[in-house]
Coordinates of C-alpha atoms in Angstrom, one line a residue:
Chain Y
X1 CA 15.4 34.7 -6.4
X2 CA 17.4 36.5 -3.7
X3 CA 16.0 38.5 -0.9
X4 CA 17.7 41.6 -2.2
X5 CA 16.4 41.3 -5.8
X6 CA 14.6 44.3 -7.2
X7 CA 11.0 44.2 -6.0
X8 CA 9.6 44.8 -9.5
X9 CA 11.4 41.8 -10.9
X10 CA 10.3 39.6 -8.0
X11 CA 6.7 40.7 -8.5
X12 CA 6.9 40.1 -12.3
X13 CA 8.4 36.7 -11.8
X14 CA 5.9 35.6 -9.1
X15 CA 3.0 36.6 -11.3
X16 CA 4.4 34.6 -14.2
X17 CA 4.9 31.6 -12.0
X18 CA 1.4 31.9 -10.6
X19 CA 0.1 32.1 -14.2
X20 CA 2.0 28.9 -15.1
X21 CA 0.7 27.0 -12.1
X22 CA -2.9 28.1 -12.9
X23 CA -2.5 27.3 -16.6
X24 CA -1.2 23.8 -16.0
X25 CA -3.4 22.9 -13.1
X26 CA -6.6 24.7 -14.1
X27 CA -6.8 25.7 -17.8
X28 CA -8.9 23.8 -20.2
X29 CA -6.0 24.0 -22.7
X30 CA -4.0 20.7 -22.8
X31 CA -0.6 22.2 -23.7
X32 CA 1.2 25.1 -22.0
X33 CA 4.6 26.4 -23.3
X34 CA 6.9 28.4 -21.0
X35 CA 9.6 30.4 -22.6
X36 CA 12.5 31.3 -20.3
X37 CA 15.6 33.4 -20.7
X38 CA 18.8 32.0 -19.2
X39 CA 18.9 31.7 -15.4
X40 CA 15.2 32.6 -14.9
X41 CA 14.5 29.7 -12.6
X42 CA 13.1 27.1 -15.1
X43 CA 14.0 24.2 -13.0
X44 CA 12.6 25.7 -9.9
X45 CA 9.3 26.3 -11.7
X46 CA 9.3 22.7 -13.0
X47 CA 9.8 21.5 -9.5
X48 CA 7.0 23.6 -8.2
X49 CA 4.6 22.4 -10.8
X50 CA 5.5 18.7 -10.2
X51 CA 5.2 19.1 -6.4
X52 CA 1.8 20.8 -6.8
X53 CA 0.5 18.3 -9.3
X54 CA 1.5 15.3 -7.1
X55 CA 1.1 16.5 -3.5
X56 CA -1.8 18.8 -4.0
X57 CA -3.7 17.6 -7.1
X58 CA -2.8 13.9 -6.5
X59 CA -1.9 13.4 -10.2
X60 CA 0.4 10.9 -11.9
X61 CA 3.1 12.9 -13.6
X62 CA 5.7 12.0 -16.1
X63 CA 8.8 14.2 -16.4
X64 CA 11.3 14.1 -19.3
X65 CA 14.4 16.0 -20.2
X66 CA 16.6 15.5 -23.3
X67 CA 19.8 14.2 -21.4
X68 CA 20.4 11.9 -18.5
X69 CA 22.4 14.5 -16.6
X70 CA 19.4 16.9 -16.7
X71 CA 17.2 14.1 -15.4
X72 CA 19.5 13.2 -12.6
X73 CA 19.8 16.9 -11.6
X74 CA 16.1 17.2 -11.4
X75 CA 15.8 14.1 -9.2
X76 CA 18.4 15.5 -6.9
X77 CA 16.7 18.9 -6.7
X78 CA 13.2 17.4 -6.1
X79 CA 14.6 15.3 -3.3
X80 CA 16.4 18.1 -1.6
X81 CA 13.9 21.0 -2.1
X82 CA 10.5 19.4 -1.6
X83 CA 8.7 17.2 0.8
X84 CA 9.0 13.5 -0.1
X85 CA 7.2 12.7 -3.4
X86 CA 6.5 9.2 -4.7
X87 CA 9.3 9.2 -7.3
X88 CA 10.4 6.6 -9.8
X89 CA 13.3 6.8 -12.2
X90 CA 13.0 5.0 -15.5
X91 CA 16.4 4.6 -17.1
X92 CA 18.3 2.6 -19.7
X93 CA 19.9 -0.6 -18.5
X94 CA 23.0 0.5 -20.4
X95 CA 23.4 3.7 -18.4
X96 CA 23.0 3.1 -14.7
X97 CA 22.4 6.3 -12.7
X98 CA 25.2 7.7 -10.7
X99 CA 26.0 6.3 -7.2
X100 CA 24.7 9.3 -5.3
X101 CA 21.2 8.8 -6.8
X102 CA 21.3 5.1 -6.2
X103 CA 21.9 5.8 -2.5
X104 CA 18.7 8.0 -2.3
X105 CA 16.5 5.0 -2.1
X106 CA 14.5 6.0 -5.2
X107 CA 12.9 3.1 -7.1
X108 CA 14.7 2.7 -10.4
X109 CA 13.4 0.6 -13.2
X110 CA 14.6 -0.2 -16.7
X111 CA 11.2 -1.4 -18.0
X112 CA 8.0 0.7 -17.9
X113 CA 5.9 -2.3 -17.1
X114 CA 7.8 -2.5 -13.8
X115 CA 6.6 1.0 -12.8
X116 CA 4.3 1.3 -9.8
X117 CA 1.0 2.8 -10.8
X118 CA -0.9 5.6 -9.0
X119 CA -0.1 9.1 -7.8
X120 CA 3.5 10.0 -8.2
X121 CA 6.3 11.1 -10.5
X122 CA 8.0 9.0 -13.2
X123 CA 11.2 10.7 -14.4
X124 CA 13.1 9.6 -17.5
X125 CA 15.0 11.0 -20.4
X126 CA 12.9 11.5 -23.5
X127 CA 14.3 8.7 -25.5
X128 CA 13.7 6.1 -22.8
X129 CA 10.1 7.2 -22.3
X130 CA 9.6 7.0 -26.1
X131 CA 11.0 3.5 -26.2
X132 CA 8.7 2.6 -23.3
X133 CA 5.6 3.6 -25.2
X134 CA 4.6 0.0 -26.1
X135 CA 4.4 -0.7 -22.3
X136 CA 2.3 2.4 -21.5
X137 CA -1.3 3.4 -22.2
X138 CA -2.9 6.5 -23.7
X139 CA -3.4 9.0 -20.9
X140 CA -1.3 6.9 -18.6
X141 CA -0.3 10.2 -16.9
X142 CA -2.3 13.3 -15.9
X143 CA 0.5 15.6 -16.8
X144 CA 3.7 15.3 -18.9
X145 CA 6.4 17.9 -18.1
X146 CA 9.2 18.4 -20.5
X147 CA 12.2 20.3 -19.1
X148 CA 14.7 21.9 -21.5
X149 CA 12.1 21.4 -24.2
X150 CA 13.8 23.5 -26.8
X151 CA 16.7 21.0 -26.8
X152 CA 14.3 18.3 -27.9
X153 CA 13.3 17.8 -31.5
X154 CA 9.6 17.5 -32.3
X155 CA 10.1 13.9 -33.5
X156 CA 11.3 13.0 -30.0
X157 CA 8.3 14.5 -28.3
X158 CA 5.6 13.5 -30.7
X159 CA 5.7 9.8 -29.8
X160 CA 5.0 10.5 -26.1
X161 CA 2.4 13.2 -26.7
X162 CA -0.5 10.8 -26.2
X163 CA 0.7 9.5 -22.8
X164 CA -0.8 12.4 -20.8
X165 CA -3.9 14.6 -20.8
X166 CA -1.9 17.7 -20.2
X167 CA 1.5 18.8 -21.4
X168 CA 3.9 21.4 -20.0
X169 CA 6.9 22.4 -22.1
X170 CA 9.5 24.6 -20.4
X171 CA 12.7 25.8 -22.1
X172 CA 15.0 28.5 -23.4
X173 CA 14.2 29.5 -27.0
X174 CA 17.5 31.3 -27.4
X175 CA 19.9 28.5 -26.9
X176 CA 21.2 25.6 -29.1
X177 CA 18.6 23.8 -31.1
X178 CA 18.6 20.0 -31.1
X179 CA 21.5 18.5 -33.0
X180 CA 20.6 17.0 -36.4
X181 CA 23.5 15.4 -38.2
X182 CA 22.0 15.4 -41.7
X183 CA 21.0 18.0 -44.3
X184 CA 17.6 19.2 -43.2
X185 CA 16.6 21.0 -46.4
X186 CA 14.0 18.3 -47.3
X187 CA 12.6 18.3 -43.8
X188 CA 12.5 22.1 -43.8
X189 CA 10.4 22.0 -46.9
X190 CA 8.0 19.4 -45.5
X191 CA 4.5 20.1 -44.1
X192 CA 5.6 19.0 -40.6
X193 CA 8.9 20.2 -39.1
X194 CA 10.0 17.1 -37.2
X195 CA 13.5 18.4 -36.7
X196 CA 12.5 21.7 -35.1
X197 CA 12.6 22.2 -31.4
X198 CA 9.4 20.7 -30.0
X199 CA 7.8 23.8 -28.6
X200 CA 8.5 25.8 -31.8
X201 CA 6.9 23.1 -33.9
X202 CA 3.9 22.7 -31.6
X203 CA 3.3 26.4 -31.7
X204 CA 3.5 26.3 -35.5
X205 CA 1.0 23.4 -35.6
X206 CA -1.3 24.9 -32.9
X207 CA -0.9 28.7 -33.1
X208 CA -3.3 29.4 -30.1
X209 CA -1.2 27.5 -27.6
X210 CA -0.9 29.4 -24.3
X211 CA 2.6 30.7 -24.1
X212 CA 3.9 32.2 -20.9
X213 CA 7.2 34.1 -20.7
X214 CA 9.3 34.2 -17.6
X215 CA 10.2 37.9 -17.3
X216 CA 13.3 38.0 -15.2
X217 CA 16.7 36.4 -15.1
X218 CA 18.3 35.9 -11.7
X219 CA 21.7 34.9 -13.1
X220 CA 22.5 37.7 -15.5
X221 CA 23.3 41.3 -14.2
X222 CA 21.4 44.2 -15.9
X223 CA 24.4 45.2 -18.0
X224 CA 24.6 41.7 -19.5
X225 CA 20.8 41.6 -20.1
X226 CA 21.3 44.8 -22.2
X227 CA 23.5 42.8 -24.5
X228 CA 21.9 39.4 -24.5
X229 CA 18.2 40.3 -24.7
X230 CA 18.1 42.4 -27.8
X231 CA 20.7 40.2 -29.6
X232 CA 19.2 36.8 -28.9
X233 CA 15.7 37.3 -27.5
X234 CA 14.1 40.0 -29.5
X235 CA 10.7 38.4 -29.0
X236 CA 11.2 37.6 -25.3
X237 CA 11.6 40.8 -23.2
X238 CA 13.1 40.2 -19.8
X239 CA 14.8 42.1 -17.0
X240 CA 17.6 41.3 -14.6
X241 CA 16.5 40.3 -11.2
X242 CA 20.0 40.5 -9.8
X243 CA 20.4 43.2 -7.2
X244 CA 23.0 45.7 -8.6
X245 CA 24.9 46.0 -5.4
X246 CA 25.0 42.2 -5.0
X247 CA 27.0 41.7 -8.2
X248 CA 30.1 43.8 -7.7
X249 CA 33.7 42.7 -8.4
X250 CA 36.7 44.0 -6.5
X251 CA 40.4 43.3 -6.9
X252 CA 42.7 43.2 -3.9
X253 CA 45.7 44.1 -6.1
X254 CA 46.0 46.8 -8.7
X255 CA 46.9 45.8 -12.2
X256 CA 49.9 46.6 -14.4
X257 CA 47.8 48.7 -16.8
X258 CA 48.1 46.5 -19.9
X259 CA 45.1 45.5 -22.0
X260 CA 44.2 42.5 -19.8
X261 CA 44.2 44.7 -16.7
X262 CA 42.2 47.3 -18.4
X263 CA 39.6 44.7 -19.3
X264 CA 39.5 43.4 -15.8
X265 CA 39.3 47.0 -14.4
X266 CA 36.2 47.5 -16.6
X267 CA 34.7 44.5 -14.8
X268 CA 35.6 46.1 -11.5
X269 CA 34.0 49.3 -12.6
X270 CA 30.6 47.6 -13.1
X271 CA 30.8 46.4 -16.7
X272 CA 29.8 42.7 -17.0
X273 CA 30.6 42.2 -20.6
X274 CA 34.1 43.2 -21.9
X275 CA 36.3 42.1 -24.8
X276 CA 40.0 41.6 -25.2
X277 CA 41.1 41.9 -28.8
X278 CA 44.3 40.5 -30.2
X279 CA 45.9 41.6 -33.4
X280 CA 44.5 39.9 -36.5
X281 CA 46.2 36.7 -37.6
X282 CA 45.4 34.6 -40.7
X283 CA 44.7 31.0 -39.7
X284 CA 44.3 27.8 -41.7
X285 CA 41.0 25.9 -41.5
X286 CA 40.9 23.9 -38.2
X287 CA 44.2 25.6 -37.0
X288 CA 44.1 26.1 -33.3
X289 CA 44.8 29.7 -32.4
X290 CA 47.4 29.3 -29.7
X291 CA 47.6 33.1 -29.3
X292 CA 44.0 33.4 -28.2
X293 CA 44.4 30.3 -25.9
X294 CA 47.4 31.9 -24.3
X295 CA 45.6 35.2 -23.9
X296 CA 42.5 33.5 -22.4
X297 CA 44.7 31.6 -19.9
X298 CA 46.5 34.8 -19.1
X299 CA 43.2 36.6 -18.3
X300 CA 42.2 33.8 -15.9
X301 CA 45.6 33.8 -14.2
X302 CA 45.6 37.6 -13.9
X303 CA 42.2 37.9 -12.3
X304 CA 43.0 35.2 -9.8
X305 CA 46.4 36.6 -9.0
X306 CA 44.9 40.1 -8.5
X307 CA 42.5 38.6 -6.0
X308 CA 39.2 38.9 -7.8
X309 CA 36.4 39.0 -5.2
X310 CA 32.6 38.8 -5.3
X311 CA 32.0 41.9 -3.1
X312 CA 30.1 40.9 0.0
X313 CA 30.7 37.2 -0.6
X314 CA 34.1 35.7 -1.1
X315 CA 37.4 35.6 -2.9
X316 CA 36.9 33.8 -6.2
X317 CA 38.9 30.7 -6.8
X318 CA 39.8 28.5 -9.8
X319 CA 36.4 26.8 -9.7
X320 CA 34.5 30.0 -9.9
X321 CA 35.9 30.7 -13.4
X322 CA 35.0 28.9 -16.6
X323 CA 36.2 29.0 -20.1
X324 CA 34.1 28.2 -23.2
X325 CA 35.2 27.7 -26.8
X326 CA 33.3 26.2 -29.7
X327 CA 36.1 23.8 -30.7
X328 CA 37.4 20.9 -28.6
X329 CA 40.9 21.3 -29.9
X330 CA 41.2 24.9 -28.9
X331 CA 39.6 24.1 -25.5
X332 CA 42.4 21.6 -25.1
X333 CA 45.0 24.2 -26.0
X334 CA 43.6 26.6 -23.4
X335 CA 43.6 23.9 -20.8
X336 CA 47.2 23.2 -21.5
X337 CA 48.1 26.9 -21.2
X338 CA 46.2 27.0 -17.9
X339 CA 48.1 24.1 -16.5
X340 CA 51.4 25.7 -17.5
X341 CA 50.3 28.8 -15.5
X342 CA 49.5 26.6 -12.5
X343 CA 45.7 26.7 -12.8
X344 CA 44.1 23.3 -12.1
X345 CA 41.2 21.4 -13.6
X346 CA 38.7 23.2 -11.3
X347 CA 38.6 25.8 -14.0
X348 CA 36.2 24.1 -16.4
X349 CA 37.1 24.4 -20.1
X350 CA 34.6 23.0 -22.5
X351 CA 32.2 23.7 -25.4
X352 CA 28.9 25.5 -25.3
X353 CA 27.0 22.3 -25.7
X354 CA 28.3 21.1 -22.3
X355 CA 28.0 24.6 -20.7
X356 CA 24.2 24.7 -21.4
X357 CA 22.5 24.7 -18.0
X358 CA 25.7 25.5 -16.1
X359 CA 26.9 28.8 -14.6
X360 CA 30.0 30.4 -13.0
X361 CA 30.6 33.8 -11.4
X362 CA 33.1 34.6 -14.2
X363 CA 33.4 33.3 -17.7
X364 CA 36.1 33.7 -20.3
X365 CA 34.8 33.2 -23.8
X366 CA 36.6 32.8 -27.1
X367 CA 34.5 34.6 -29.7
X368 CA 33.2 32.0 -32.1
X369 CA 34.1 34.2 -35.1
X370 CA 37.6 35.0 -33.9
X371 CA 40.1 34.6 -36.7
X372 CA 37.6 33.4 -39.2
X373 CA 37.4 35.0 -42.6
X374 CA 34.4 33.0 -43.8
X375 CA 31.5 32.0 -41.7
X376 CA 29.3 28.9 -42.0
X377 CA 26.1 27.8 -40.2
X378 CA 28.1 26.5 -37.3
X379 CA 30.0 29.8 -36.7
X380 CA 26.9 31.9 -37.0
X381 CA 24.5 29.8 -34.9
X382 CA 22.9 32.4 -32.6
X383 CA 22.3 29.7 -29.9
X384 CA 26.0 29.0 -29.6
X385 CA 27.0 32.6 -28.9
X386 CA 23.9 33.0 -26.7
X387 CA 25.0 30.1 -24.5
X388 CA 28.5 31.4 -24.3
X389 CA 27.5 34.9 -23.2
X390 CA 24.9 33.9 -20.7
X391 CA 26.7 31.6 -18.2
X392 CA 28.2 34.2 -15.9
X393 CA 26.8 35.8 -12.8
X394 CA 29.3 38.6 -12.4
X395 CA 31.3 39.1 -15.6
X396 CA 32.3 37.8 -18.9
X397 CA 35.6 38.5 -20.8
X398 CA 35.4 37.7 -24.5
X399 CA 38.7 37.1 -26.2
X400 CA 39.0 37.5 -29.9
X401 CA 41.2 38.3 -32.9
X402 CA 40.8 41.7 -34.5
X403 CA 38.6 41.7 -37.6
X404 CA 35.3 40.3 -36.4
X405 CA 33.4 43.5 -37.3
X406 CA 35.0 43.6 -40.8
X407 CA 34.4 39.9 -41.4
X408 CA 30.7 40.4 -40.4
X409 CA 30.5 43.3 -42.8
X410 CA 32.1 41.4 -45.7
X411 CA 30.0 38.3 -45.1
X412 CA 28.1 37.5 -48.3
X413 CA 24.9 35.9 -47.1
X414 CA 24.0 33.0 -49.2
X415 CA 20.4 31.8 -48.9
X416 CA 20.3 30.0 -52.3
X417 CA 20.0 26.5 -50.8
X418 CA 17.3 27.4 -48.3
X419 CA 13.9 26.1 -49.0
X420 CA 11.3 28.8 -49.8
X421 CA 9.6 29.9 -46.6
X422 CA 12.1 28.3 -44.3
X423 CA 13.5 30.3 -41.4
X424 CA 17.0 31.7 -42.2
X425 CA 18.8 30.8 -39.1
X426 CA 22.2 32.0 -40.5
X427 CA 20.7 35.4 -41.1
X428 CA 19.3 35.5 -37.5
X429 CA 22.8 34.5 -36.3
X430 CA 24.5 37.2 -38.4
X431 CA 22.2 39.8 -37.0
X432 CA 22.7 38.5 -33.4
X433 CA 26.5 38.5 -33.8
X434 CA 26.5 41.9 -35.5
X435 CA 24.3 43.4 -32.8
X436 CA 26.4 41.9 -30.0
X437 CA 29.8 43.1 -31.4
X438 CA 28.4 46.5 -32.3
X439 CA 27.3 47.0 -28.7
X440 CA 30.7 46.0 -27.4
X441 CA 32.3 48.6 -29.7
X442 CA 29.7 51.3 -29.0
X443 CA 30.0 50.9 -25.2
X444 CA 33.8 51.0 -25.5
X445 CA 34.1 47.6 -23.9
X446 CA 36.9 46.3 -26.2
X447 CA 40.5 46.5 -25.0
X448 CA 43.2 45.9 -27.6
X449 CA 46.4 44.0 -26.9
Chain H
X1 CA 7.0 7.2 -54.9
X2 CA 5.6 10.0 -52.8
X3 CA 8.0 11.5 -50.3
X4 CA 7.2 11.1 -46.6
X5 CA 4.7 13.7 -45.4
X6 CA 3.1 12.5 -42.2
X7 CA 4.8 13.2 -38.9
X8 CA 5.5 9.4 -38.3
X9 CA 7.0 8.9 -41.8
X10 CA 9.1 12.1 -41.7
X11 CA 10.4 11.2 -38.3
X12 CA 11.3 7.7 -39.5
X13 CA 13.0 9.1 -42.6
X14 CA 15.0 11.5 -40.5
X15 CA 16.1 8.8 -38.1
X16 CA 17.0 6.5 -41.0
X17 CA 19.1 9.3 -42.6
X18 CA 20.9 10.1 -39.3
X19 CA 21.7 6.4 -38.8
X20 CA 23.0 6.2 -42.4
X21 CA 25.2 9.2 -41.7
X22 CA 26.5 7.5 -38.5
X23 CA 27.3 4.4 -40.5
X24 CA 29.2 6.3 -43.2
X25 CA 31.1 8.2 -40.5
X26 CA 32.0 5.0 -38.8
X27 CA 33.2 3.4 -42.0
X28 CA 35.3 6.4 -42.8
X29 CA 36.9 6.7 -39.4
X30 CA 37.6 3.0 -39.1
X31 CA 38.6 2.4 -42.7
X32 CA 40.5 5.5 -43.6
X33 CA 43.6 6.4 -41.6
X34 CA 43.6 10.0 -42.8
X35 CA 40.1 10.5 -41.6
X36 CA 41.0 8.8 -38.3
X37 CA 44.0 11.2 -37.9
X38 CA 41.7 14.2 -38.4
X39 CA 39.3 12.7 -35.9
X40 CA 42.1 12.2 -33.5
X41 CA 43.0 15.9 -33.8
X42 CA 39.5 16.8 -32.9
X43 CA 39.5 14.3 -30.0
X44 CA 37.0 11.9 -31.5
X45 CA 39.5 9.1 -31.9
X46 CA 42.1 8.2 -29.4
X47 CA 45.3 6.3 -29.5
X48 CA 45.7 4.6 -26.1
X49 CA 47.6 1.9 -24.3
X50 CA 45.8 -0.7 -22.3
X51 CA 46.9 0.1 -18.7
X52 CA 45.0 -2.7 -17.0
X53 CA 42.1 -5.2 -17.5
X54 CA 39.7 -6.0 -14.6
X55 CA 37.7 -9.1 -15.2
X56 CA 36.8 -11.3 -12.2
X57 CA 35.8 -14.3 -14.3
X58 CA 37.5 -15.1 -17.6
X59 CA 35.4 -14.6 -20.7
X60 CA 32.6 -13.1 -18.6
X61 CA 31.2 -9.6 -18.0
X62 CA 31.7 -7.4 -16.2
X63 CA 35.0 -6.5 -17.8
X64 CA 36.6 -3.2 -17.4
X65 CA 39.7 -1.9 -19.3
X66 CA 41.7 1.2 -18.4
X67 CA 43.0 3.0 -21.4
X68 CA 45.9 5.4 -20.9
X69 CA 46.5 8.2 -23.4
X70 CA 48.7 11.3 -23.6
X71 CA 46.6 12.7 -26.4
X72 CA 46.0 16.4 -25.6
X73 CA 42.7 16.7 -27.4
X74 CA 39.9 14.4 -26.1
X75 CA 36.2 14.7 -26.8
X76 CA 35.4 11.6 -24.8
X77 CA 33.3 11.8 -21.7
X78 CA 31.6 9.5 -19.3
X79 CA 28.9 7.7 -21.2
X80 CA 30.7 7.9 -24.6
X81 CA 30.7 4.6 -26.4
X82 CA 34.0 3.6 -27.8
X83 CA 35.1 0.8 -30.1
X84 CA 38.6 -0.4 -31.0
X85 CA 39.3 0.4 -34.6
X86 CA 39.0 -3.2 -35.7
X87 CA 35.5 -3.4 -34.3
X88 CA 36.4 -6.4 -32.1
X89 CA 36.0 -4.6 -28.8
X90 CA 33.2 -2.2 -27.8
X91 CA 32.5 -0.5 -24.5
X92 CA 31.2 2.6 -22.6
X93 CA 33.4 5.1 -20.8
X94 CA 32.4 5.1 -17.2
X95 CA 35.2 7.4 -15.9
X96 CA 37.8 9.8 -17.2
X97 CA 40.6 10.8 -14.9
X98 CA 43.7 12.9 -15.3
X99 CA 46.9 11.5 -13.8
X100 CA 49.6 13.7 -12.2
X101 CA 51.6 13.2 -15.3
X102 CA 48.8 14.8 -17.4
X103 CA 47.9 11.6 -19.1
X104 CA 44.3 10.7 -19.2
X105 CA 42.9 7.3 -18.0
X106 CA 39.6 6.1 -19.5
X107 CA 37.8 3.4 -17.7
X108 CA 35.7 1.5 -20.2
X109 CA 33.1 -1.2 -19.4
X110 CA 33.1 -3.6 -22.2
X111 CA 30.0 -4.8 -23.9
X112 CA 31.7 -6.7 -26.7
X113 CA 35.1 -8.4 -26.8
X114 CA 35.2 -9.9 -23.3
X115 CA 36.0 -13.5 -24.4
X116 CA 39.5 -14.7 -23.5
X117 CA 40.5 -14.8 -27.1
X118 CA 39.4 -11.2 -27.8
X119 CA 39.8 -9.3 -24.6
X120 CA 42.5 -6.5 -24.9
X121 CA 45.9 -7.3 -23.5
X122 CA 47.8 -5.0 -21.1
X123 CA 50.4 -2.9 -22.9
X124 CA 48.6 -3.2 -26.3
X125 CA 48.4 0.1 -28.2
X126 CA 45.5 0.7 -30.4
X127 CA 43.1 3.3 -31.9
X128 CA 39.7 3.7 -30.4
X129 CA 36.9 5.7 -32.1
X130 CA 33.7 7.1 -30.7
X131 CA 31.6 6.2 -33.7
X132 CA 29.5 3.2 -32.5
X133 CA 26.2 3.3 -34.5
X134 CA 23.5 1.2 -32.9
X135 CA 20.6 0.2 -35.2
X136 CA 17.4 1.1 -33.3
X137 CA 15.2 1.1 -36.3
X138 CA 13.1 -1.8 -35.2
X139 CA 12.3 -0.1 -31.8
X140 CA 11.8 3.3 -33.5
X141 CA 9.5 1.8 -36.1
X142 CA 7.4 0.4 -33.2
X143 CA 7.3 3.8 -31.6
X144 CA 6.3 5.7 -34.8
X145 CA 3.7 3.0 -35.6
X146 CA 2.2 3.5 -32.1
X147 CA 2.2 7.2 -32.7
X148 CA 0.4 6.9 -36.0
X149 CA -2.1 4.5 -34.4
X150 CA -2.8 6.8 -31.5
X151 CA -3.5 9.8 -33.9
X152 CA -3.0 12.1 -31.0
X153 CA -4.4 15.6 -31.8
X154 CA -1.2 17.1 -30.6
X155 CA 0.6 15.6 -33.6
X156 CA -2.2 15.0 -36.1
X157 CA -5.1 17.2 -35.4
X158 CA -6.7 20.0 -33.5
X159 CA -6.2 20.1 -29.8
X160 CA -9.4 19.8 -27.8
X161 CA -10.0 21.0 -24.3
X162 CA -9.3 18.9 -21.3
X163 CA -12.0 18.7 -18.5
X164 CA -11.9 22.0 -16.7
X165 CA -10.9 22.2 -13.1
X166 CA -12.5 25.0 -11.1
X167 CA -10.3 28.1 -10.9
X168 CA -8.2 28.2 -7.8
X169 CA -9.6 30.0 -4.8
X170 CA -6.1 30.2 -3.3
X171 CA -2.7 31.5 -4.2
X172 CA -1.1 28.5 -5.9
X173 CA 2.4 29.9 -5.6
X174 CA 1.9 30.1 -1.8
X175 CA 0.7 26.5 -1.7
X176 CA 3.7 25.4 -3.8
X177 CA 6.0 27.3 -1.4
X178 CA 4.4 25.6 1.6
X179 CA 5.3 22.2 0.0
X180 CA 9.0 23.1 0.0
X181 CA 11.2 21.8 2.7
X182 CA 11.7 24.3 5.5

């Protein structure tokens, strides 16, 4: 939350944070769900709740997150942001924490029966805490906090549910759901949805759960919110807390006037979501689209060579730009093109799964439907496109082949293998993709090569 | 033969099916060179040369091998488990670095194959795959049995209230802010 953020957004956000603190620390209800849009300060909120619970209420708190990296990040932030908390890290013996954490002097144990009791925080990934259940007692903790809860399947949260009297789940409902490697039709038809994201399943089981929405994103500018919120968060209204005059891009050099420069000039004129469209090209299944990779690398090189600057802050460098592509092979192709253009590994190129939780001032995105004539569940997953289009603070350039709108229009939606009553995620994805692309067209944000 | 319906049995079933899928994937990628080639194109299998072996005491852990590859597509990161395609050597990637030549160096800490007779030799070229299924069914069954025994209302019933704490007479957000480092 910056000092120059719009006062209305600040006030909305503070009220929501206050409600969360009161709900967790004072409500009679044992479970609280917090829904957060991208960049709304989830982790800061989690930190505040933990600090209050431990330092003010003198509680024993367990904190879990789906992945080790998320756990380590939380430990670092708690250490740097708050007064010293009694903190213990429970980790797998096979995955020792990184060296910087080991140097912080935090007690680290691999067995739950080695944990020191009493007031304090125990942080672990969800799987490790679940495997430690035999060594822990019912209501061992006063509070269990689950960060990035929508990335955790219900089957992974259920086994630890009895470890605490109160439960706080914080997460982003619009992003990628937990990965399940098998056909889930039989589980979708079951009475209990163990494969669903944990908060979603808990709210289905207990419809009256208190659910608090964070109302403002500090990462995304207003223009981006106008694209992302209606497409991916129709049930979660939120505004941008970014000060409009704090998110301006300037270029020190004029462009040559081609499509790439026109797209970049749109960014300079205040648009934060623009598209660069290449001529259509039929591709084989799994064929890497070298043309799109080349164009994406050229966009990055062009913005850097034109001296892209975050107005009032600094000249942006290679590390301020990221590239996201749904396929590892085409990420590698773009990386190769970037190296050929003299751009180093500071420009991170990877998949949406890895980009979750990260941000950069500028993102270049390969549209997940680019070049595809038929779409499957993977292509249409709304969470994937949502992650890809919500990592940037200043601007996003989406690179795609011509034909996305036509392919979306032609798409014959097949719901024959969907269990009756099950949510049609592909349809949700189609609608999100269609809404997003239509907005790019309506707002004249597409520049054609 | 009733299908699973309780949260514990459904969770156990889903875990079992996921493990079976992992086993099938491992068998395919290790046993079928065409599948392995496809996996290599997606970066999930890697052909690499042993650049060096670091083992302070023969036949003992810790043992690290450095794998060098010029494969352009790699989906292998720190923490990825790798096994040599013959299954004789297994380890965890602890570091991935890119050399000036553009080749990638994977530093792998071995958990299997550290004996003198099995440890990889410098210069040896082999395929490594990221499919390393680990059977956790015994541990998971314990967890799901404990979950069933606990019959927590969160999973099995109706949530009841927790003892109320008097409503705050102060601004909790301000208190939280005061706890932050200055």
